[in-house]
């Protein structure tokens, strides 16, 4: 029989080699590097991207070549509307063709539409967009709630309009995007019924916002005034020349670094695919950033 001290040593060694099958407290788990930062980069794509079959092939091939994983297809343009207007869309066959090409290339498809606080507008939007979501196999609709929503005249109170959106779009995941300084009282109702929010953290030569601080500035504001929602970061790929203290490349990298440093955010969307394609600097920088991600 082995001495007691030898048996104790063998038992100690055996316990050390056995796998720990006890569940760990999530608060004690240190995230791996891959768990942090932006893992999905996308871009908004509008009418030019679906103008023809060749344009669709060109832009989807370009999106893949720079490492994009998501395309947000803009389905209309109501930016100038303030008074009650009819909901309209681009050619649905063209929207679907762009979505089909994106899906076939492995890109995640979402739809983006303007939104106005009007019952006829919302009803018509539901009639068109709900079937379109299915047709395009889109994962969500992102409502662009800029001036047509915030400066609408002779229309519903925003809370009432948001309730109609929630009622008509039951079962359809929706996001909300708006400017970083979006008025709280006008966006709060629609953000409350959305699944996620997309602050436009746009640092450009005309915005006066610092690329190094724009994302933490607006991300913190939106989390405070529109609490409890997952956040996707909106970034600018246009007007990057002339930002004080930054070259265009440095500006793009600084804003992306701000998004990467936001722990809960995993997705960034650029405005826009066409503007990235037209800029050799944006193309090169985005390709590098997505490759490293």
PDB file of C-alpha atoms in Angstrom:
ATOM      1  CA  UNK A   1       0.000   0.000   0.000  1.00  0.00           C
ATOM      2  CA  UNK A   2       1.268   3.454  -0.907  1.00  0.00           C
ATOM      3  CA  UNK A   3       2.099   5.933   1.823  1.00  0.00           C
ATOM      4  CA  UNK A   4      -0.591   8.509   2.638  1.00  0.00           C
ATOM      5  CA  UNK A   5       1.494  11.433   1.353  1.00  0.00           C
ATOM      6  CA  UNK A   6       1.872   9.725  -2.063  1.00  0.00           C
ATOM      7  CA  UNK A   7      -1.877   9.041  -2.299  1.00  0.00           C
ATOM      8  CA  UNK A   8      -2.616  12.666  -1.420  1.00  0.00           C
ATOM      9  CA  UNK A   9      -0.230  13.878  -4.108  1.00  0.00           C
ATOM     10  CA  UNK A  10      -1.829  11.623  -6.738  1.00  0.00           C
ATOM     11  CA  UNK A  11      -5.323  12.863  -5.805  1.00  0.00           C
ATOM     12  CA  UNK A  12      -4.186  16.459  -6.028  1.00  0.00           C
ATOM     13  CA  UNK A  13      -2.668  15.881  -9.473  1.00  0.00           C
ATOM     14  CA  UNK A  14      -5.821  14.088 -10.701  1.00  0.00           C
ATOM     15  CA  UNK A  15      -8.052  16.978  -9.588  1.00  0.00           C
ATOM     16  CA  UNK A  16      -5.800  19.468 -11.337  1.00  0.00           C
ATOM     17  CA  UNK A  17      -6.036  17.547 -14.613  1.00  0.00           C
ATOM     18  CA  UNK A  18      -9.808  17.049 -14.550  1.00  0.00           C
ATOM     19  CA  UNK A  19     -11.852  19.591 -16.571  1.00  0.00           C
ATOM     20  CA  UNK A  20     -13.793  22.145 -14.586  1.00  0.00           C
ATOM     21  CA  UNK A  21     -17.419  21.325 -15.367  1.00  0.00           C
ATOM     22  CA  UNK A  22     -18.910  23.905 -13.028  1.00  0.00           C
ATOM     23  CA  UNK A  23     -20.584  26.807 -14.837  1.00  0.00           C
ATOM     24  CA  UNK A  24     -18.752  30.092 -14.497  1.00  0.00           C
ATOM     25  CA  UNK A  25     -20.407  33.246 -13.271  1.00  0.00           C
ATOM     26  CA  UNK A  26     -20.836  35.405 -16.410  1.00  0.00           C
ATOM     27  CA  UNK A  27     -19.556  38.409 -14.462  1.00  0.00           C
ATOM     28  CA  UNK A  28     -16.258  36.591 -13.942  1.00  0.00           C
ATOM     29  CA  UNK A  29     -15.753  35.813 -17.638  1.00  0.00           C
ATOM     30  CA  UNK A  30     -13.337  38.130 -19.421  1.00  0.00           C
ATOM     31  CA  UNK A  31     -14.478  38.643 -23.034  1.00  0.00           C
ATOM     32  CA  UNK A  32     -12.164  37.379 -25.711  1.00  0.00           C
ATOM     33  CA  UNK A  33     -10.924  40.017 -28.185  1.00  0.00           C
ATOM     34  CA  UNK A  34     -13.331  38.713 -30.856  1.00  0.00           C
ATOM     35  CA  UNK A  35     -16.251  39.479 -28.531  1.00  0.00           C
ATOM     36  CA  UNK A  36     -15.551  43.205 -28.657  1.00  0.00           C
ATOM     37  CA  UNK A  37     -15.941  45.710 -31.465  1.00  0.00           C
ATOM     38  CA  UNK A  38     -17.647  46.028 -34.825  1.00  0.00           C
ATOM     39  CA  UNK A  39     -18.167  42.670 -36.510  1.00  0.00           C
ATOM     40  CA  UNK A  40     -20.639  43.746 -39.212  1.00  0.00           C
ATOM     41  CA  UNK A  41     -20.047  46.711 -41.521  1.00  0.00           C
ATOM     42  CA  UNK A  42     -22.782  47.757 -43.911  1.00  0.00           C
ATOM     43  CA  UNK A  43     -23.875  50.640 -46.100  1.00  0.00           C
ATOM     44  CA  UNK A  44     -27.061  52.305 -47.260  1.00  0.00           C
ATOM     45  CA  UNK A  45     -27.701  51.777 -50.977  1.00  0.00           C
ATOM     46  CA  UNK A  46     -30.159  53.883 -52.939  1.00  0.00           C
ATOM     47  CA  UNK A  47     -31.653  54.364 -56.386  1.00  0.00           C
ATOM     48  CA  UNK A  48     -28.305  54.404 -58.217  1.00  0.00           C
ATOM     49  CA  UNK A  49     -27.522  50.910 -56.952  1.00  0.00           C
ATOM     50  CA  UNK A  50     -30.681  49.481 -58.514  1.00  0.00           C
ATOM     51  CA  UNK A  51     -30.830  51.617 -61.654  1.00  0.00           C
ATOM     52  CA  UNK A  52     -30.073  48.672 -63.916  1.00  0.00           C
ATOM     53  CA  UNK A  53     -28.999  45.052 -63.826  1.00  0.00           C
ATOM     54  CA  UNK A  54     -25.412  46.122 -64.452  1.00  0.00           C
ATOM     55  CA  UNK A  55     -25.569  48.665 -61.616  1.00  0.00           C
ATOM     56  CA  UNK A  56     -26.812  45.947 -59.274  1.00  0.00           C
ATOM     57  CA  UNK A  57     -23.991  43.597 -60.287  1.00  0.00           C
ATOM     58  CA  UNK A  58     -21.429  46.403 -59.966  1.00  0.00           C
ATOM     59  CA  UNK A  59     -22.498  47.568 -56.515  1.00  0.00           C
ATOM     60  CA  UNK A  60     -22.985  44.150 -54.951  1.00  0.00           C
ATOM     61  CA  UNK A  61     -19.595  43.020 -56.273  1.00  0.00           C
ATOM     62  CA  UNK A  62     -18.088  46.221 -54.891  1.00  0.00           C
ATOM     63  CA  UNK A  63     -19.739  45.737 -51.497  1.00  0.00           C
ATOM     64  CA  UNK A  64     -18.314  42.232 -51.276  1.00  0.00           C
ATOM     65  CA  UNK A  65     -14.870  43.393 -52.395  1.00  0.00           C
ATOM     66  CA  UNK A  66     -14.573  45.826 -49.477  1.00  0.00           C
ATOM     67  CA  UNK A  67     -15.814  43.355 -46.897  1.00  0.00           C
ATOM     68  CA  UNK A  68     -19.341  44.608 -46.278  1.00  0.00           C
ATOM     69  CA  UNK A  69     -21.754  42.164 -44.662  1.00  0.00           C
ATOM     70  CA  UNK A  70     -24.949  44.234 -44.676  1.00  0.00           C
ATOM     71  CA  UNK A  71     -26.887  46.310 -47.217  1.00  0.00           C
ATOM     72  CA  UNK A  72     -29.682  48.690 -46.203  1.00  0.00           C
ATOM     73  CA  UNK A  73     -31.734  49.305 -49.338  1.00  0.00           C
ATOM     74  CA  UNK A  74     -33.362  52.746 -49.479  1.00  0.00           C
ATOM     75  CA  UNK A  75     -36.874  52.229 -50.849  1.00  0.00           C
ATOM     76  CA  UNK A  76     -38.004  55.852 -51.344  1.00  0.00           C
ATOM     77  CA  UNK A  77     -37.041  59.515 -51.010  1.00  0.00           C
ATOM     78  CA  UNK A  78     -39.401  61.736 -49.028  1.00  0.00           C
ATOM     79  CA  UNK A  79     -36.709  63.982 -47.556  1.00  0.00           C
ATOM     80  CA  UNK A  80     -38.358  67.202 -48.706  1.00  0.00           C
ATOM     81  CA  UNK A  81     -41.865  66.383 -47.414  1.00  0.00           C
ATOM     82  CA  UNK A  82     -43.323  68.288 -44.454  1.00  0.00           C
ATOM     83  CA  UNK A  83     -47.070  68.392 -45.139  1.00  0.00           C
ATOM     84  CA  UNK A  84     -49.153  65.201 -45.335  1.00  0.00           C
ATOM     85  CA  UNK A  85     -47.928  63.177 -48.304  1.00  0.00           C
ATOM     86  CA  UNK A  86     -48.704  59.876 -49.962  1.00  0.00           C
ATOM     87  CA  UNK A  87     -46.362  56.991 -49.223  1.00  0.00           C
ATOM     88  CA  UNK A  88     -44.539  55.966 -52.393  1.00  0.00           C
ATOM     89  CA  UNK A  89     -41.637  53.671 -53.190  1.00  0.00           C
ATOM     90  CA  UNK A  90     -39.095  53.056 -55.874  1.00  0.00           C
ATOM     91  CA  UNK A  91     -39.818  50.325 -58.415  1.00  0.00           C
ATOM     92  CA  UNK A  92     -40.430  47.260 -56.250  1.00  0.00           C
ATOM     93  CA  UNK A  93     -39.033  44.888 -58.859  1.00  0.00           C
ATOM     94  CA  UNK A  94     -35.755  46.816 -58.810  1.00  0.00           C
ATOM     95  CA  UNK A  95     -35.663  46.867 -55.010  1.00  0.00           C
ATOM     96  CA  UNK A  96     -36.234  43.113 -55.011  1.00  0.00           C
ATOM     97  CA  UNK A  97     -33.575  42.521 -57.665  1.00  0.00           C
ATOM     98  CA  UNK A  98     -31.011  44.392 -55.568  1.00  0.00           C
ATOM     99  CA  UNK A  99     -32.078  42.475 -52.461  1.00  0.00           C
ATOM    100  CA  UNK A 100     -31.885  39.144 -54.289  1.00  0.00           C
ATOM    101  CA  UNK A 101     -28.382  39.895 -55.549  1.00  0.00           C
ATOM    102  CA  UNK A 102     -27.259  40.983 -52.093  1.00  0.00           C
ATOM    103  CA  UNK A 103     -28.706  37.875 -50.479  1.00  0.00           C
ATOM    104  CA  UNK A 104     -27.133  35.605 -53.078  1.00  0.00           C
ATOM    105  CA  UNK A 105     -23.777  37.236 -52.292  1.00  0.00           C
ATOM    106  CA  UNK A 106     -24.211  36.479 -48.595  1.00  0.00           C
ATOM    107  CA  UNK A 107     -25.058  40.015 -47.507  1.00  0.00           C
ATOM    108  CA  UNK A 108     -27.609  40.700 -44.794  1.00  0.00           C
ATOM    109  CA  UNK A 109     -30.515  42.688 -46.291  1.00  0.00           C
ATOM    110  CA  UNK A 110     -32.493  45.445 -44.557  1.00  0.00           C
ATOM    111  CA  UNK A 111     -34.866  48.049 -45.978  1.00  0.00           C
ATOM    112  CA  UNK A 112     -34.820  51.761 -45.168  1.00  0.00           C
ATOM    113  CA  UNK A 113     -37.848  54.032 -45.573  1.00  0.00           C
ATOM    114  CA  UNK A 114     -38.700  57.550 -44.601  1.00  0.00           C
ATOM    115  CA  UNK A 115     -41.551  57.900 -42.122  1.00  0.00           C
ATOM    116  CA  UNK A 116     -44.220  60.567 -41.604  1.00  0.00           C
ATOM    117  CA  UNK A 117     -46.727  60.851 -38.705  1.00  0.00           C
ATOM    118  CA  UNK A 118     -49.834  60.398 -40.823  1.00  0.00           C
ATOM    119  CA  UNK A 119     -52.385  57.576 -40.736  1.00  0.00           C
ATOM    120  CA  UNK A 120     -52.786  57.298 -44.548  1.00  0.00           C
ATOM    121  CA  UNK A 121     -49.002  57.383 -44.981  1.00  0.00           C
ATOM    122  CA  UNK A 122     -48.400  54.653 -42.388  1.00  0.00           C
ATOM    123  CA  UNK A 123     -51.265  52.496 -43.675  1.00  0.00           C
ATOM    124  CA  UNK A 124     -49.961  52.664 -47.223  1.00  0.00           C
ATOM    125  CA  UNK A 125     -46.423  51.974 -45.984  1.00  0.00           C
ATOM    126  CA  UNK A 126     -47.677  48.811 -44.304  1.00  0.00           C
ATOM    127  CA  UNK A 127     -49.523  47.702 -47.446  1.00  0.00           C
ATOM    128  CA  UNK A 128     -46.326  48.037 -49.514  1.00  0.00           C
ATOM    129  CA  UNK A 129     -43.495  47.293 -47.120  1.00  0.00           C
ATOM    130  CA  UNK A 130     -44.756  44.244 -45.238  1.00  0.00           C
ATOM    131  CA  UNK A 131     -45.021  42.129 -48.426  1.00  0.00           C
ATOM    132  CA  UNK A 132     -41.740  43.662 -49.618  1.00  0.00           C
ATOM    133  CA  UNK A 133     -39.943  42.537 -46.467  1.00  0.00           C
ATOM    134  CA  UNK A 134     -41.010  38.969 -47.193  1.00  0.00           C
ATOM    135  CA  UNK A 135     -40.209  39.278 -50.876  1.00  0.00           C
ATOM    136  CA  UNK A 136     -36.713  40.622 -50.174  1.00  0.00           C
ATOM    137  CA  UNK A 137     -36.134  38.332 -47.183  1.00  0.00           C
ATOM    138  CA  UNK A 138     -35.163  41.478 -45.297  1.00  0.00           C
ATOM    139  CA  UNK A 139     -34.265  41.224 -41.635  1.00  0.00           C
ATOM    140  CA  UNK A 140     -35.769  44.589 -40.684  1.00  0.00           C
ATOM    141  CA  UNK A 141     -37.117  47.953 -41.786  1.00  0.00           C
ATOM    142  CA  UNK A 142     -35.169  51.002 -40.630  1.00  0.00           C
ATOM    143  CA  UNK A 143     -37.339  54.115 -40.342  1.00  0.00           C
ATOM    144  CA  UNK A 144     -35.496  57.310 -41.270  1.00  0.00           C
ATOM    145  CA  UNK A 145     -36.982  59.792 -38.810  1.00  0.00           C
ATOM    146  CA  UNK A 146     -35.407  63.049 -39.875  1.00  0.00           C
ATOM    147  CA  UNK A 147     -37.302  66.218 -40.906  1.00  0.00           C
ATOM    148  CA  UNK A 148     -40.314  64.506 -42.553  1.00  0.00           C
ATOM    149  CA  UNK A 149     -40.995  63.058 -39.092  1.00  0.00           C
ATOM    150  CA  UNK A 150     -39.659  65.752 -36.761  1.00  0.00           C
ATOM    151  CA  UNK A 151     -40.843  68.815 -38.740  1.00  0.00           C
ATOM    152  CA  UNK A 152     -44.100  67.369 -40.095  1.00  0.00           C
ATOM    153  CA  UNK A 153     -46.957  69.901 -40.245  1.00  0.00           C
ATOM    154  CA  UNK A 154     -50.704  69.326 -39.871  1.00  0.00           C
ATOM    155  CA  UNK A 155     -50.201  65.683 -38.938  1.00  0.00           C
ATOM    156  CA  UNK A 156     -50.638  63.356 -35.968  1.00  0.00           C
ATOM    157  CA  UNK A 157     -48.920  63.750 -32.608  1.00  0.00           C
ATOM    158  CA  UNK A 158     -45.775  61.645 -32.689  1.00  0.00           C
ATOM    159  CA  UNK A 159     -46.924  59.333 -29.896  1.00  0.00           C
ATOM    160  CA  UNK A 160     -50.160  58.553 -31.726  1.00  0.00           C
ATOM    161  CA  UNK A 161     -48.312  57.920 -34.982  1.00  0.00           C
ATOM    162  CA  UNK A 162     -45.843  55.613 -33.260  1.00  0.00           C
ATOM    163  CA  UNK A 163     -48.739  53.556 -31.873  1.00  0.00           C
ATOM    164  CA  UNK A 164     -50.124  53.106 -35.384  1.00  0.00           C
ATOM    165  CA  UNK A 165     -46.713  52.000 -36.657  1.00  0.00           C
ATOM    166  CA  UNK A 166     -46.451  49.473 -33.833  1.00  0.00           C
ATOM    167  CA  UNK A 167     -49.944  48.165 -34.579  1.00  0.00           C
ATOM    168  CA  UNK A 168     -49.557  47.928 -38.354  1.00  0.00           C
ATOM    169  CA  UNK A 169     -46.053  46.436 -38.306  1.00  0.00           C
ATOM    170  CA  UNK A 170     -46.557  43.755 -35.663  1.00  0.00           C
ATOM    171  CA  UNK A 171     -44.049  40.964 -36.229  1.00  0.00           C
ATOM    172  CA  UNK A 172     -41.800  43.072 -38.491  1.00  0.00           C
ATOM    173  CA  UNK A 173     -38.524  44.033 -36.783  1.00  0.00           C
ATOM    174  CA  UNK A 174     -37.971  47.780 -37.087  1.00  0.00           C
ATOM    175  CA  UNK A 175     -35.113  50.148 -36.345  1.00  0.00           C
ATOM    176  CA  UNK A 176     -35.041  53.949 -36.166  1.00  0.00           C
ATOM    177  CA  UNK A 177     -32.320  56.234 -37.487  1.00  0.00           C
ATOM    178  CA  UNK A 178     -31.997  59.978 -37.012  1.00  0.00           C
ATOM    179  CA  UNK A 179     -29.492  62.760 -36.559  1.00  0.00           C
ATOM    180  CA  UNK A 180     -27.320  62.720 -33.477  1.00  0.00           C
ATOM    181  CA  UNK A 181     -29.098  65.762 -32.042  1.00  0.00           C
ATOM    182  CA  UNK A 182     -32.584  64.400 -32.837  1.00  0.00           C
ATOM    183  CA  UNK A 183     -35.283  66.053 -30.673  1.00  0.00           C
ATOM    184  CA  UNK A 184     -36.050  63.685 -27.834  1.00  0.00           C
ATOM    185  CA  UNK A 185     -39.767  64.332 -27.502  1.00  0.00           C
ATOM    186  CA  UNK A 186     -40.386  63.660 -31.205  1.00  0.00           C
ATOM    187  CA  UNK A 187     -38.271  60.518 -31.568  1.00  0.00           C
ATOM    188  CA  UNK A 188     -38.906  58.944 -28.171  1.00  0.00           C
ATOM    189  CA  UNK A 189     -42.311  57.407 -29.105  1.00  0.00           C
ATOM    190  CA  UNK A 190     -41.095  55.743 -32.306  1.00  0.00           C
ATOM    191  CA  UNK A 191     -37.830  54.612 -30.688  1.00  0.00           C
ATOM    192  CA  UNK A 192     -39.855  53.071 -27.863  1.00  0.00           C
ATOM    193  CA  UNK A 193     -41.671  50.736 -30.284  1.00  0.00           C
ATOM    194  CA  UNK A 194     -38.558  49.916 -32.355  1.00  0.00           C
ATOM    195  CA  UNK A 195     -36.285  46.924 -31.840  1.00  0.00           C
ATOM    196  CA  UNK A 196     -33.079  48.942 -32.259  1.00  0.00           C
ATOM    197  CA  UNK A 197     -31.791  52.467 -32.856  1.00  0.00           C
ATOM    198  CA  UNK A 198     -29.222  53.901 -35.285  1.00  0.00           C
ATOM    199  CA  UNK A 199     -27.818  57.310 -34.310  1.00  0.00           C
ATOM    200  CA  UNK A 200     -26.170  59.064 -37.237  1.00  0.00           C
ATOM    201  CA  UNK A 201     -22.710  59.713 -35.834  1.00  0.00           C
ATOM    202  CA  UNK A 202     -21.648  61.703 -38.867  1.00  0.00           C
ATOM    203  CA  UNK A 203     -18.407  63.661 -38.699  1.00  0.00           C
ATOM    204  CA  UNK A 204     -17.990  65.601 -41.952  1.00  0.00           C
ATOM    205  CA  UNK A 205     -16.451  68.833 -43.173  1.00  0.00           C
ATOM    206  CA  UNK A 206     -19.859  70.505 -42.778  1.00  0.00           C
ATOM    207  CA  UNK A 207     -20.997  68.977 -39.475  1.00  0.00           C
ATOM    208  CA  UNK A 208     -18.264  70.505 -37.321  1.00  0.00           C
ATOM    209  CA  UNK A 209     -18.020  67.281 -35.316  1.00  0.00           C
ATOM    210  CA  UNK A 210     -14.717  65.706 -34.339  1.00  0.00           C
ATOM    211  CA  UNK A 211     -14.224  62.198 -35.803  1.00  0.00           C
ATOM    212  CA  UNK A 212     -12.471  61.113 -32.625  1.00  0.00           C
ATOM    213  CA  UNK A 213     -15.377  61.976 -30.332  1.00  0.00           C
ATOM    214  CA  UNK A 214     -18.506  61.887 -32.499  1.00  0.00           C
ATOM    215  CA  UNK A 215     -19.467  58.262 -31.783  1.00  0.00           C
ATOM    216  CA  UNK A 216     -19.104  58.326 -27.981  1.00  0.00           C
ATOM    217  CA  UNK A 217     -20.853  61.709 -27.914  1.00  0.00           C
ATOM    218  CA  UNK A 218     -23.986  60.631 -29.790  1.00  0.00           C
ATOM    219  CA  UNK A 219     -24.039  57.017 -28.628  1.00  0.00           C
ATOM    220  CA  UNK A 220     -24.112  58.210 -25.022  1.00  0.00           C
ATOM    221  CA  UNK A 221     -26.840  60.746 -25.777  1.00  0.00           C
ATOM    222  CA  UNK A 222     -29.083  58.256 -27.581  1.00  0.00           C
ATOM    223  CA  UNK A 223     -28.690  55.664 -24.842  1.00  0.00           C
ATOM    224  CA  UNK A 224     -29.700  58.277 -22.294  1.00  0.00           C
ATOM    225  CA  UNK A 225     -32.707  59.747 -24.103  1.00  0.00           C
ATOM    226  CA  UNK A 226     -33.876  56.549 -25.863  1.00  0.00           C
ATOM    227  CA  UNK A 227     -32.959  53.935 -23.237  1.00  0.00           C
ATOM    228  CA  UNK A 228     -33.137  50.172 -23.361  1.00  0.00           C
ATOM    229  CA  UNK A 229     -32.542  49.583 -27.074  1.00  0.00           C
ATOM    230  CA  UNK A 230     -29.708  47.793 -28.897  1.00  0.00           C
ATOM    231  CA  UNK A 231     -27.697  50.272 -30.940  1.00  0.00           C
ATOM    232  CA  UNK A 232     -26.196  50.190 -34.418  1.00  0.00           C
ATOM    233  CA  UNK A 233     -23.780  52.996 -35.288  1.00  0.00           C
ATOM    234  CA  UNK A 234     -24.340  55.183 -38.357  1.00  0.00           C
ATOM    235  CA  UNK A 235     -21.104  56.538 -39.878  1.00  0.00           C
ATOM    236  CA  UNK A 236     -20.302  58.951 -42.707  1.00  0.00           C
ATOM    237  CA  UNK A 237     -18.175  58.151 -45.745  1.00  0.00           C
ATOM    238  CA  UNK A 238     -18.776  61.530 -47.424  1.00  0.00           C
ATOM    239  CA  UNK A 239     -17.278  65.044 -47.025  1.00  0.00           C
ATOM    240  CA  UNK A 240     -14.180  63.747 -45.307  1.00  0.00           C
ATOM    241  CA  UNK A 241     -11.936  66.382 -46.902  1.00  0.00           C
ATOM    242  CA  UNK A 242     -11.483  69.557 -44.871  1.00  0.00           C
ATOM    243  CA  UNK A 243     -12.159  68.259 -41.352  1.00  0.00           C
ATOM    244  CA  UNK A 244      -9.851  70.330 -39.130  1.00  0.00           C
ATOM    245  CA  UNK A 245      -6.872  68.356 -37.889  1.00  0.00           C
ATOM    246  CA  UNK A 246      -7.602  65.259 -39.984  1.00  0.00           C
ATOM    247  CA  UNK A 247      -6.776  63.893 -43.385  1.00  0.00           C
ATOM    248  CA  UNK A 248      -9.718  62.053 -45.003  1.00  0.00           C
ATOM    249  CA  UNK A 249      -8.142  58.703 -44.134  1.00  0.00           C
ATOM    250  CA  UNK A 250      -7.469  59.714 -40.527  1.00  0.00           C
ATOM    251  CA  UNK A 251     -11.049  60.990 -40.164  1.00  0.00           C
ATOM    252  CA  UNK A 252     -12.539  57.737 -41.422  1.00  0.00           C
ATOM    253  CA  UNK A 253     -10.301  55.680 -39.160  1.00  0.00           C
ATOM    254  CA  UNK A 254     -10.962  57.821 -36.092  1.00  0.00           C
ATOM    255  CA  UNK A 255     -14.749  57.593 -36.421  1.00  0.00           C
ATOM    256  CA  UNK A 256     -14.579  53.833 -36.954  1.00  0.00           C
ATOM    257  CA  UNK A 257     -12.317  53.506 -33.918  1.00  0.00           C
ATOM    258  CA  UNK A 258     -14.978  55.294 -31.895  1.00  0.00           C
ATOM    259  CA  UNK A 259     -17.533  52.709 -33.002  1.00  0.00           C
ATOM    260  CA  UNK A 260     -15.116  49.865 -32.250  1.00  0.00           C
ATOM    261  CA  UNK A 261     -14.589  51.246 -28.741  1.00  0.00           C
ATOM    262  CA  UNK A 262     -18.332  51.165 -27.991  1.00  0.00           C
ATOM    263  CA  UNK A 263     -18.653  47.828 -26.157  1.00  0.00           C
ATOM    264  CA  UNK A 264     -22.325  46.993 -26.881  1.00  0.00           C
ATOM    265  CA  UNK A 265     -22.233  47.991 -30.572  1.00  0.00           C
ATOM    266  CA  UNK A 266     -21.365  45.284 -33.101  1.00  0.00           C
ATOM    267  CA  UNK A 267     -22.671  46.843 -36.346  1.00  0.00           C
ATOM    268  CA  UNK A 268     -21.849  50.047 -38.220  1.00  0.00           C
ATOM    269  CA  UNK A 269     -23.657  51.317 -41.338  1.00  0.00           C
ATOM    270  CA  UNK A 270     -22.114  53.872 -43.702  1.00  0.00           C
ATOM    271  CA  UNK A 271     -23.794  56.585 -45.695  1.00  0.00           C
ATOM    272  CA  UNK A 272     -23.465  55.501 -48.377  1.00  0.00           C
ATOM    273  CA  UNK A 273     -22.400  52.697 -50.714  1.00  0.00           C
ATOM    274  CA  UNK A 274     -22.271  54.985 -53.746  1.00  0.00           C
ATOM    275  CA  UNK A 275     -20.110  57.543 -51.942  1.00  0.00           C
ATOM    276  CA  UNK A 276     -17.690  54.876 -50.771  1.00  0.00           C
ATOM    277  CA  UNK A 277     -17.413  53.548 -54.317  1.00  0.00           C
ATOM    278  CA  UNK A 278     -16.688  57.036 -55.665  1.00  0.00           C
ATOM    279  CA  UNK A 279     -13.854  57.614 -53.182  1.00  0.00           C
ATOM    280  CA  UNK A 280     -10.603  55.693 -53.586  1.00  0.00           C
ATOM    281  CA  UNK A 281      -9.628  56.663 -50.036  1.00  0.00           C
ATOM    282  CA  UNK A 282     -12.889  55.453 -48.476  1.00  0.00           C
ATOM    283  CA  UNK A 283     -12.692  52.263 -50.533  1.00  0.00           C
ATOM    284  CA  UNK A 284      -9.153  51.510 -49.380  1.00  0.00           C
ATOM    285  CA  UNK A 285      -9.819  52.376 -45.739  1.00  0.00           C
ATOM    286  CA  UNK A 286     -13.051  50.380 -45.496  1.00  0.00           C
ATOM    287  CA  UNK A 287     -11.435  47.370 -47.133  1.00  0.00           C
ATOM    288  CA  UNK A 288      -8.639  47.520 -44.573  1.00  0.00           C
ATOM    289  CA  UNK A 289     -10.946  48.018 -41.596  1.00  0.00           C
ATOM    290  CA  UNK A 290     -13.231  45.129 -42.527  1.00  0.00           C
ATOM    291  CA  UNK A 291     -10.284  42.852 -43.193  1.00  0.00           C
ATOM    292  CA  UNK A 292      -8.874  43.515 -39.730  1.00  0.00           C
ATOM    293  CA  UNK A 293     -12.310  43.051 -38.179  1.00  0.00           C
TER     294      UNK A 293
END
